[in-house]
CSV table of N, CA and C in Angstrom, one decimal:
chain,number,residue,atom,x,y,z
V,18,MET,N,166.4,148.0,111.6
V,18,MET,CA,167.2,146.8,111.6
V,18,MET,C,167.7,146.2,110.4
V,19,SER,N,168.8,145.3,110.6
V,19,SER,CA,169.4,144.9,109.6
V,19,SER,C,168.6,143.5,109.5
V,20,LYS,N,168.7,143.0,108.3
V,20,LYS,CA,168.5,141.4,108.0
V,20,LYS,C,169.0,140.5,108.7
V,21,ASN,N,170.2,140.7,109.2
V,21,ASN,CA,170.9,139.7,110.1
V,21,ASN,C,170.4,139.8,111.6
V,22,GLN,N,170.0,141.0,112.1
V,22,GLN,CA,169.5,141.1,113.4
V,22,GLN,C,167.9,140.4,113.4
V,23,ILE,N,167.5,140.7,112.6
V,23,ILE,CA,166.0,140.0,112.3
V,23,ILE,C,166.0,138.6,112.2
V,24,LEU,N,167.0,137.8,111.5
V,24,LEU,CA,167.1,136.6,111.5
V,24,LEU,C,167.7,136.0,113.1
V,25,THR,N,168.6,136.8,113.5
V,25,THR,CA,168.9,136.3,114.8
V,25,THR,C,168.1,136.3,116.0
V,26,TRP,N,167.2,137.5,115.8
V,26,TRP,CA,166.0,137.4,117.0
V,26,TRP,C,165.1,136.2,116.4
V,27,ALA,N,164.6,136.1,115.4
V,27,ALA,CA,163.8,135.0,114.8
V,27,ALA,C,164.4,133.6,115.4
V,28,VAL,N,165.7,133.3,115.4
V,28,VAL,CA,166.2,132.0,115.7
V,28,VAL,C,166.2,132.0,117.3
V,29,VAL,N,166.4,133.2,118.0
V,29,VAL,CA,166.3,133.1,119.4
V,29,VAL,C,164.9,132.7,119.9
V,30,LEU,N,164.0,133.4,119.2
V,30,LEU,CA,162.4,133.1,119.6
V,30,LEU,C,162.3,131.8,119.4
V,31,LEU,N,162.5,131.2,118.1
V,31,LEU,CA,162.5,129.6,117.9
V,31,LEU,C,163.1,128.7,118.9
V,32,VAL,N,164.3,129.2,119.3
V,32,VAL,CA,164.9,128.2,120.3
V,32,VAL,C,164.0,128.2,121.7
V,33,ILE,N,163.6,129.5,122.0
V,33,ILE,CA,162.8,129.9,123.4
V,33,ILE,C,161.5,129.0,123.1
V,34,MET,N,160.9,129.1,121.9
V,34,MET,CA,159.6,128.4,121.9
V,34,MET,C,159.7,126.8,122.0
V,35,ASN,N,160.9,126.3,121.5
V,35,ASN,CA,161.4,124.9,121.5
V,35,ASN,C,161.5,124.5,122.9
V,36,VAL,N,162.3,125.1,123.7
V,36,VAL,CA,162.7,125.0,125.1
V,36,VAL,C,161.3,124.9,125.8
V,37,VAL,N,160.4,126.1,125.8
V,37,VAL,CA,159.2,125.8,126.5
V,37,VAL,C,158.3,124.7,125.9
V,38,THR,N,158.4,124.3,124.7
V,38,THR,CA,157.4,123.2,124.4
V,38,THR,C,158.0,122.0,124.9
V,39,ILE,N,159.5,121.5,124.9
V,39,ILE,CA,160.1,120.8,125.4
V,39,ILE,C,159.7,120.4,126.9
V,40,GLY,N,160.0,121.8,127.7
V,40,GLY,CA,159.6,121.6,129.3
V,40,GLY,C,158.1,121.2,129.1
V,41,THR,N,157.3,121.6,128.5
V,41,THR,CA,155.6,121.5,128.9
V,41,THR,C,155.5,120.0,128.6
V,42,ILE,N,155.9,119.2,127.4
V,42,ILE,CA,155.8,118.0,127.3
V,42,ILE,C,156.3,117.0,128.6
V,43,LEU,N,157.7,117.4,128.9
V,43,LEU,CA,158.2,116.7,130.2
V,43,LEU,C,157.1,116.9,131.3
V,44,TYR,N,156.8,118.0,131.6
V,44,TYR,CA,156.1,118.3,132.7
V,44,TYR,C,154.7,117.6,132.8
V,45,HIS,N,154.0,117.3,131.4
V,45,HIS,CA,152.9,116.5,131.3
V,45,HIS,C,153.1,115.4,131.3
V,46,ASN,N,154.2,114.7,130.5
V,46,ASN,CA,154.6,113.3,130.9
V,46,ASN,C,154.7,112.7,132.4
V,47,TYR,N,155.5,113.7,133.2
V,47,TYR,CA,155.6,113.5,134.6
V,47,TYR,C,154.3,113.3,135.4
V,48,SER,N,153.5,114.2,135.1
V,48,SER,CA,152.1,114.5,135.8
V,48,SER,C,151.3,113.2,135.5
V,49,GLU,N,151.3,112.9,134.1
V,49,GLU,CA,150.5,111.7,133.6
V,49,GLU,C,151.0,110.4,134.4
V,50,ASN,N,152.4,110.4,134.6
V,50,ASN,CA,153.0,109.3,135.2
V,50,ASN,C,152.9,109.0,137.1
V,51,GLN,N,152.6,110.0,137.5
V,51,GLN,CA,152.2,110.4,138.6
V,51,GLN,C,150.8,110.1,139.2
V,52,LYS,N,150.0,110.3,137.9
V,52,LYS,CA,148.4,109.8,138.2
V,52,LYS,C,148.4,108.4,138.0
V,53,LYS,N,148.9,107.9,136.7
V,53,LYS,CA,148.9,106.4,136.5
V,53,LYS,C,149.3,105.7,137.6
V,54,ASP,N,150.3,106.0,138.6
V,54,ASP,CA,150.9,105.0,139.6
V,54,ASP,C,150.0,105.2,140.6
V,55,ASN,N,148.9,106.0,141.0
V,55,ASN,CA,148.3,106.0,142.0
V,55,ASN,C,146.9,105.0,141.7
V,56,ILE,N,147.0,104.1,142.7
V,56,ILE,CA,145.7,103.3,142.8
V,56,ILE,C,144.6,103.7,143.6
V,57,GLY,N,143.4,104.0,143.2
V,57,GLY,CA,142.3,104.6,144.0
V,57,GLY,C,141.1,103.4,144.1
V,58,ILE,N,140.4,103.9,145.2
V,58,ILE,CA,139.1,103.2,145.3
V,58,ILE,C,138.0,104.3,145.2
V,59,SER,N,137.5,104.4,144.3
V,59,SER,CA,136.1,105.3,144.4
V,59,SER,C,135.1,105.1,145.0
V,60,THR,N,134.6,106.0,145.8
V,60,THR,CA,133.6,105.8,146.8
V,60,THR,C,132.7,107.0,146.5
V,61,GLY,N,131.6,107.2,147.1
V,61,GLY,CA,130.4,108.0,146.8
V,61,GLY,C,130.8,109.5,147.2
V,62,SER,N,132.0,109.6,148.3
V,62,SER,CA,132.5,110.8,148.7
V,62,SER,C,133.6,111.2,148.0
V,63,GLY,N,134.2,110.4,147.0
V,63,GLY,CA,135.5,110.7,146.5
V,63,GLY,C,136.4,109.6,146.0
V,64,VAL,N,137.9,109.7,146.1
V,64,VAL,CA,138.7,108.6,145.8
V,64,VAL,C,139.7,108.4,147.0
V,65,ASN,N,139.7,107.3,147.4
V,65,ASN,CA,140.8,106.8,148.6
V,65,ASN,C,141.9,106.3,147.7
V,66,MET,N,143.1,107.0,147.8
V,66,MET,CA,144.3,106.5,147.3
V,66,MET,C,145.1,105.5,148.0
V,67,LEU,N,145.1,104.5,147.4
V,67,LEU,CA,145.7,103.2,148.0
V,67,LEU,C,147.5,103.4,148.1
V,68,ASN,N,147.8,104.4,148.8
V,68,ASN,CA,149.3,104.4,148.6
V,68,ASN,C,150.1,104.7,149.9
V,69,GLY,N,151.3,105.0,150.1
V,69,GLY,CA,151.8,104.7,151.5
V,69,GLY,C,151.2,105.9,152.2
V,70,LYS,N,151.0,107.0,151.5
V,70,LYS,CA,150.6,108.4,152.5
V,70,LYS,C,149.4,107.9,153.0
V,71,PHE,N,148.3,107.3,152.0
V,71,PHE,CA,147.1,106.8,152.8
V,71,PHE,C,147.3,105.9,154.0
V,72,PHE,N,148.0,105.0,154.0
V,72,PHE,CA,148.3,103.9,154.9
V,72,PHE,C,149.0,104.6,156.3
V,73,ARG,N,149.8,105.4,156.0
V,73,ARG,CA,150.6,106.1,157.0
V,73,ARG,C,149.8,107.1,157.8
V,74,GLN,N,148.9,108.0,156.9
V,74,GLN,CA,147.9,108.9,157.5
V,74,GLN,C,146.6,108.4,158.2
V,75,THR,N,145.9,107.7,157.4
V,75,THR,CA,144.7,107.3,157.7
V,75,THR,C,144.6,106.1,158.4
V,76,LEU,N,145.6,105.0,158.5
V,76,LEU,CA,145.8,103.9,159.3
V,76,LEU,C,146.5,104.1,160.4
V,77,GLY,N,147.6,105.0,160.1
V,77,GLY,CA,148.8,105.1,161.5
V,77,GLY,C,149.6,104.2,161.3
V,78,PHE,N,150.2,103.9,160.1
V,78,PHE,CA,151.1,102.8,160.0
V,78,PHE,C,152.3,103.3,160.6
V,79,ASN,N,153.2,102.4,161.4
V,79,ASN,CA,154.5,102.7,162.0
V,79,ASN,C,155.5,102.5,160.6
V,80,GLU,N,156.6,102.7,161.2
V,80,GLU,CA,157.8,102.3,160.1
V,80,GLU,C,157.7,101.0,159.7
V,81,GLN,N,157.5,100.0,160.7
V,81,GLN,CA,157.7,98.4,160.3
V,81,GLN,C,156.5,98.0,159.5
V,82,GLN,N,155.4,98.7,159.7
V,82,GLN,CA,154.1,98.2,158.9
V,82,GLN,C,154.3,99.0,157.7
V,83,MET,N,155.0,100.2,157.6
V,83,MET,CA,155.1,100.9,155.9
V,83,MET,C,156.1,100.2,155.3
V,84,ASP,N,157.1,99.4,156.1
V,84,ASP,CA,158.1,98.6,155.2
V,84,ASP,C,157.3,97.4,154.7
V,85,ALA,N,156.4,96.9,155.3
V,85,ALA,CA,155.8,95.5,155.0
V,85,ALA,C,154.8,96.3,153.8
V,86,PHE,N,154.1,97.1,153.8
V,86,PHE,CA,153.2,97.8,152.9
V,86,PHE,C,154.1,97.8,151.4
V,87,ARG,N,155.1,98.5,151.8
V,87,ARG,CA,156.1,98.7,150.4
V,87,ARG,C,156.3,97.2,149.8
V,88,GLU,N,156.6,96.3,150.5
V,88,GLU,CA,156.9,95.0,150.1
V,88,GLU,C,155.6,94.3,149.4
V,89,ILE,N,154.5,94.5,150.0
V,89,ILE,CA,153.3,93.9,149.5
V,89,ILE,C,152.8,94.9,148.2
V,90,ASN,N,153.2,96.0,148.3
V,90,ASN,CA,152.6,96.8,147.1
V,90,ASN,C,153.3,96.9,145.9
V,91,ARG,N,154.8,96.5,146.2
V,91,ARG,CA,155.9,96.3,145.0
V,91,ARG,C,155.5,95.4,143.9
V,92,SER,N,154.4,94.2,144.5
V,92,SER,CA,154.1,93.4,143.6
V,92,SER,C,152.9,93.7,143.1
V,93,PHE,N,151.8,94.2,144.0
V,93,PHE,CA,150.6,94.4,143.7
V,93,PHE,C,150.2,95.7,142.5
V,94,ARG,N,151.0,96.8,142.8
V,94,ARG,CA,150.6,97.9,142.0
V,94,ARG,C,150.9,97.8,140.5
V,95,PRO,N,151.9,97.2,140.1
V,95,PRO,CA,152.1,96.9,138.6
V,95,PRO,C,151.2,96.2,137.8
V,96,LEU,N,150.8,95.0,138.8
V,96,LEU,CA,150.0,94.0,138.1
V,96,LEU,C,148.4,94.8,138.0
V,97,VAL,N,148.0,95.4,139.2
V,97,VAL,CA,146.9,96.1,139.1
V,97,VAL,C,146.6,97.3,138.0
V,98,ILE,N,147.7,98.1,138.0
V,98,ILE,CA,147.9,99.0,136.9
V,98,ILE,C,147.7,98.4,135.3
V,99,ASP,N,148.4,97.0,135.2
V,99,ASP,CA,148.4,96.5,133.9
V,99,ASP,C,146.9,96.0,133.7
V,100,LEU,N,146.6,95.6,134.5
V,100,LEU,CA,144.9,94.8,134.5
V,100,LEU,C,144.1,96.0,134.2
V,101,THR,N,144.0,97.0,134.9
V,101,THR,CA,143.2,98.1,134.8
V,101,THR,C,143.2,98.7,133.4
V,102,PHE,N,144.5,99.0,132.8
V,102,PHE,CA,145.0,99.5,131.7
V,102,PHE,C,144.3,98.5,130.5
V,103,GLY,N,144.4,97.3,130.8
V,103,GLY,CA,143.8,96.4,129.9
V,103,GLY,C,142.3,96.3,129.9
V,104,ILE,N,141.8,96.3,130.9
V,104,ILE,CA,140.4,96.5,130.8
V,104,ILE,C,139.9,97.6,130.1
V,105,ASP,N,140.4,98.9,130.5
V,105,ASP,CA,139.9,100.0,129.9
V,105,ASP,C,140.1,100.2,128.2
V,106,SER,N,141.3,99.5,128.2
V,106,SER,CA,141.6,99.4,126.6
V,106,SER,C,140.6,98.6,125.9
V,107,LEU,N,140.2,97.3,126.3
V,107,LEU,CA,139.2,96.9,125.8
V,107,LEU,C,138.1,97.3,125.8
V,108,LYS,N,137.6,98.0,126.6
V,108,LYS,CA,136.4,98.8,126.8
V,108,LYS,C,136.3,99.7,125.8
V,109,ASN,N,137.2,100.6,125.3
V,109,ASN,CA,137.4,101.4,124.2
V,109,ASN,C,137.1,100.8,122.9
V,110,VAL,N,137.9,99.8,122.8
V,110,VAL,CA,137.8,99.0,121.6
V,110,VAL,C,136.4,98.2,121.2
V,111,MET,N,135.8,98.0,122.4
V,111,MET,CA,134.5,97.2,122.4
V,111,MET,C,133.5,98.4,122.0
V,112,PHE,N,133.6,99.7,122.7
V,112,PHE,CA,132.7,100.8,122.4
V,112,PHE,C,132.8,101.3,120.9
V,113,THR,N,134.2,101.3,120.2
V,113,THR,CA,134.3,101.5,119.1
V,113,THR,C,133.7,100.8,118.1
V,114,GLU,N,133.7,99.3,118.3
V,114,GLU,CA,133.3,98.3,117.7
V,114,GLU,C,131.5,98.3,117.6
V,115,LEU,N,131.0,98.7,118.8
V,115,LEU,CA,129.6,99.0,118.9
V,115,LEU,C,128.9,100.0,118.2
V,116,GLN,N,129.9,101.2,118.0
V,116,GLN,CA,129.7,102.3,116.9
V,116,GLN,C,129.4,102.0,115.4
V,117,LYS,N,130.0,100.7,115.3
V,117,LYS,CA,129.8,100.5,113.6
V,117,LYS,C,128.4,100.2,113.1
V,118,PRO,N,128.1,100.3,111.9
V,118,PRO,CA,126.6,100.1,111.5
V,118,PRO,C,126.3,98.6,111.7
V,119,ALA,N,127.3,97.7,111.6
V,119,ALA,CA,127.0,96.2,111.7
V,119,ALA,C,128.1,95.8,112.3
V,120,PRO,N,128.1,95.9,114.0
V,120,PRO,CA,129.2,95.5,115.0
V,120,PRO,C,129.2,94.0,114.8
V,121,ASP,N,130.5,93.3,114.7
V,121,ASP,CA,130.9,92.1,115.1
V,121,ASP,C,130.5,91.4,116.4
V,122,THR,N,129.7,90.7,116.3
V,122,THR,CA,129.3,90.1,117.6
V,122,THR,C,130.0,89.0,118.3
V,123,LEU,N,130.6,88.7,117.2
V,123,LEU,CA,131.8,87.3,117.8
V,123,LEU,C,133.2,88.2,118.6
V,124,LYS,N,133.5,89.5,117.8
V,124,LYS,CA,134.4,90.2,118.7
V,124,LYS,C,134.0,90.8,120.0
V,125,LEU,N,132.8,91.2,119.9
V,125,LEU,CA,132.1,91.7,121.3
V,125,LEU,C,132.0,90.8,122.1
V,126,ASN,N,131.6,89.5,121.9
V,126,ASN,CA,131.8,88.3,122.8
V,126,ASN,C,132.9,88.1,123.3
V,127,SER,N,134.0,88.2,122.4
V,127,SER,CA,135.4,87.9,122.9
V,127,SER,C,135.8,89.0,123.7
V,128,MET,N,135.7,90.1,123.5
V,128,MET,CA,135.9,91.2,124.3
V,128,MET,C,135.4,91.2,125.7
V,129,SER,N,134.0,90.8,125.8
V,129,SER,CA,133.4,90.8,126.9
V,129,SER,C,134.0,89.6,127.8
V,130,GLU,N,134.2,88.5,127.2
V,130,GLU,CA,134.8,87.5,128.1
V,130,GLU,C,136.4,88.0,128.4
V,131,GLN,N,137.2,88.6,127.7
V,131,GLN,CA,138.6,89.0,128.2
V,131,GLN,C,138.2,90.0,129.2
V,132,ILE,N,137.3,90.8,129.2
V,132,ILE,CA,137.1,91.9,130.2
V,132,ILE,C,136.7,91.2,131.5
V,133,GLY,N,135.8,90.2,131.3
V,133,GLY,CA,135.5,89.7,132.6
V,133,GLY,C,136.4,88.8,133.3
V,134,GLN,N,137.4,88.1,132.5
V,134,GLN,CA,138.5,87.3,132.8
V,134,GLN,C,139.4,88.3,133.8
V,135,ARG,N,139.8,89.5,133.1
V,135,ARG,CA,140.7,90.5,133.8
V,135,ARG,C,140.2,90.9,134.8
V,136,HIS,N,138.8,91.3,135.0
V,136,HIS,CA,137.8,91.8,136.1
V,136,HIS,C,138.2,90.8,137.1
V,137,GLY,N,137.8,89.5,136.9
V,137,GLY,CA,137.9,88.2,137.9
V,137,GLY,C,139.5,88.6,138.5
V,138,ARG,N,140.4,88.3,137.7
V,138,ARG,CA,141.7,88.7,138.3
V,138,ARG,C,142.0,89.8,139.1
V,139,LEU,N,141.5,91.0,138.7
V,139,LEU,CA,141.7,92.1,139.4
V,139,LEU,C,141.1,92.2,141.1
V,140,LYS,N,140.0,91.3,140.8
V,140,LYS,CA,139.3,91.2,142.2
V,140,LYS,C,140.1,90.4,143.1
V,141,TYR,N,140.7,89.2,142.4
V,141,TYR,CA,141.2,88.2,143.0
V,141,TYR,C,142.6,88.8,143.6
V,142,GLU,N,143.2,89.5,142.8
V,142,GLU,CA,144.7,90.2,143.3
V,142,GLU,C,144.4,91.2,144.4
V,143,THR,N,143.3,92.0,144.3
V,143,THR,CA,142.9,92.9,145.3
V,143,THR,C,142.4,92.2,146.8
V,144,TYR,N,141.7,91.1,146.7
V,144,TYR,CA,141.6,90.5,147.9
V,144,TYR,C,143.0,90.0,148.7
V,145,LYS,N,143.8,89.4,147.7
V,145,LYS,CA,144.7,88.9,148.2
V,145,LYS,C,145.8,90.1,148.8
V,146,PHE,N,145.6,91.3,148.4
V,146,PHE,CA,146.4,92.5,148.6
V,146,PHE,C,145.9,92.8,150.2
V,147,TYR,N,144.3,92.9,150.1
V,147,TYR,CA,143.7,93.3,151.2
V,147,TYR,C,144.2,92.1,152.4
V,148,LEU,N,144.1,90.9,152.1
V,148,LEU,CA,144.5,89.9,153.4
V,148,LEU,C,145.9,90.3,153.9
V,149,SER,N,146.8,90.5,152.8
V,149,SER,CA,148.3,90.5,153.3
V,149,SER,C,148.4,92.1,154.1
V,150,ILE,N,147.6,93.2,153.6
V,150,ILE,CA,147.6,94.4,154.5
V,150,ILE,C,147.0,94.1,155.9
V,151,LYS,N,146.0,93.4,155.8
V,151,LYS,CA,145.1,93.2,157.1
V,151,LYS,C,146.2,92.5,158.1
V,152,LYS,N,147.0,91.5,157.7
V,152,LYS,CA,147.9,90.8,158.4
V,152,LYS,C,148.9,91.9,159.2
V,153,VAL,N,149.2,92.9,158.5
V,153,VAL,CA,150.0,94.0,159.2
V,153,VAL,C,149.2,94.8,160.2
V,154,CYS,N,148.2,94.8,160.0
V,154,CYS,CA,147.4,96.0,160.9
V,154,CYS,C,147.3,95.3,162.2
V,155,ILE,N,147.2,96.3,163.3
V,155,ILE,CA,146.9,95.8,164.5
V,155,ILE,C,145.3,96.2,164.6
V,156,SER,N,144.6,95.6,165.4
V,156,SER,CA,143.2,95.3,165.6
V,156,SER,C,142.4,96.8,165.6
V,157,GLU,N,143.1,98.1,166.0
V,157,GLU,CA,142.3,99.3,165.8
V,157,GLU,C,142.4,99.7,164.5
V,158,GLN,N,143.4,99.3,163.5
V,158,GLN,CA,143.6,99.6,162.2
V,158,GLN,C,142.5,99.1,161.2
V,159,THR,N,142.2,97.6,161.7
V,159,THR,CA,141.4,97.0,160.7
V,159,THR,C,140.1,97.7,160.4
V,160,ALA,N,139.3,98.2,161.2
V,160,ALA,CA,138.1,99.0,161.0
V,160,ALA,C,138.2,100.0,160.1
V,161,GLU,N,139.4,100.9,160.0
V,161,GLU,CA,139.7,101.8,159.0
V,161,GLU,C,140.0,101.3,157.5
V,162,LEU,N,140.6,100.2,157.6
V,162,LEU,CA,141.1,99.2,156.2
V,162,LEU,C,139.8,98.8,155.9
V,163,GLU,N,139.1,98.0,156.5
V,163,GLU,CA,137.6,97.8,156.1
V,163,GLU,C,136.9,98.8,155.3
V,164,ARG,N,136.8,100.0,155.9
V,164,ARG,CA,136.0,101.1,155.4
V,164,ARG,C,136.6,101.7,154.1
V,165,ALA,N,138.0,101.5,154.0
V,165,ALA,CA,138.7,101.9,152.7
V,165,ALA,C,138.3,101.0,151.7
V,166,PHE,N,138.3,99.5,151.9
V,166,PHE,CA,138.1,98.8,150.7
V,166,PHE,C,136.5,98.3,150.5
V,167,GLN,N,135.9,98.7,151.6
V,167,GLN,CA,134.3,98.5,151.3
V,167,GLN,C,133.9,98.7,149.9
V,168,PRO,N,134.1,100.1,149.2
V,168,PRO,CA,133.5,100.2,147.9
V,168,PRO,C,133.7,98.9,146.8
V,169,LEU,N,135.0,98.3,147.3
V,169,LEU,CA,135.5,97.4,146.1
V,169,LEU,C,134.7,96.0,146.2
V,170,PHE,N,134.0,95.9,147.3
V,170,PHE,CA,133.3,94.7,147.8
V,170,PHE,C,131.8,94.7,148.0
V,171,LYS,N,131.3,95.8,148.4
V,171,LYS,CA,130.1,96.1,148.6
V,171,LYS,C,129.2,97.1,147.9
V,172,SER,N,128.4,96.9,147.0
V,172,SER,CA,127.7,97.8,146.1
V,172,SER,C,126.6,98.6,146.8
V,173,ASP,N,126.0,98.2,147.9
V,173,ASP,CA,125.3,99.1,148.4
V,173,ASP,C,124.1,99.5,147.4
V,174,GLY,N,123.7,98.4,147.0
V,174,GLY,CA,122.4,98.5,146.0
V,174,GLY,C,122.6,99.3,144.6
V,175,ILE,N,123.9,99.5,144.3
V,175,ILE,CA,124.2,100.3,143.2
V,175,ILE,C,123.7,99.5,141.9
V,176,ALA,N,123.9,98.3,141.9
V,176,ALA,CA,123.8,97.3,141.0
V,176,ALA,C,122.1,97.0,140.6
V,177,SER,N,121.3,97.3,141.6
V,177,SER,CA,119.9,97.2,141.6
V,177,SER,C,119.1,98.3,141.0
V,178,PRO,N,118.2,98.4,140.4
V,178,PRO,CA,117.3,99.3,139.6
V,178,PRO,C,116.4,100.1,140.8
V,179,PRO,N,116.1,101.3,141.1
V,179,PRO,CA,115.5,102.1,141.9
V,179,PRO,C,114.2,101.1,142.6
V,180,ASN,N,113.4,100.8,141.7
V,180,ASN,CA,112.4,100.2,141.9
V,180,ASN,C,112.3,98.7,141.8
V,181,HIS,N,113.5,98.1,142.1
V,181,HIS,CA,113.8,96.6,141.9
V,181,HIS,C,112.6,95.8,142.6
V,182,GLN,N,112.6,96.1,144.0
V,182,GLN,CA,111.7,95.1,145.0
V,182,GLN,C,110.2,95.3,144.4
V,183,ARG,N,109.7,96.4,144.0
V,183,ARG,CA,108.5,96.4,143.5
V,183,ARG,C,108.1,95.6,142.1
V,184,ILE,N,109.0,96.0,141.0
V,184,ILE,CA,109.1,95.0,139.9
V,184,ILE,C,109.2,93.3,140.2
V,185,ARG,N,110.0,93.0,141.1
V,185,ARG,CA,110.2,91.9,141.6
V,185,ARG,C,108.7,91.2,142.2
V,186,GLY,N,107.9,92.0,143.0
V,186,GLY,CA,106.9,91.7,143.6
V,186,GLY,C,105.7,91.6,142.5
V,187,LEU,N,105.8,92.4,141.2
V,187,LEU,CA,104.9,92.1,140.4
V,187,LEU,C,104.9,91.0,139.5
V,188,ASN,N,106.0,90.4,139.5
V,188,ASN,CA,106.2,88.9,138.9
V,188,ASN,C,105.8,87.9,139.8
V,189,ARG,N,105.3,88.1,140.8
V,189,ARG,CA,105.0,86.9,141.6
V,189,ARG,C,103.8,86.4,141.7
V,190,LYS,N,102.7,86.9,140.6
V,190,LYS,CA,101.4,86.9,140.9
V,190,LYS,C,100.9,85.2,141.1
């Protein structure tokens, strides 16, 4: 093979590699955006995604209800995604600060406060969203809506240590 042929094939190979790389980047960006746009409620048995598909399939929303859901969700979703991202970012920065030999407790206190405020706002927006969706539901759909949102508002003892009752009893002498 001549030198020109080798260089031509090298250029062709590099072009193919660039196209594949760009395609991979675009695919991953698209996948990440799809994941980011889904809001989910984590339950013991998995995650309930609070999207149109969930409300149509699980609650059996009709077209009118879906239109109402879309309108409610249009303002709720970006706000909740922003709040969740902010909380997660602060938690990451906080953990980084905790890893330092001498963590700055003033920074940690400030970040804790900010996380608490954002979490409070998240709960506020979530209950407003719930009440708005509940208004759209017919009576048969509200029970399923309650089951879907229950993990957000009831901990079922998750916050208590396993021997919480026994420990409390020991302190009552």
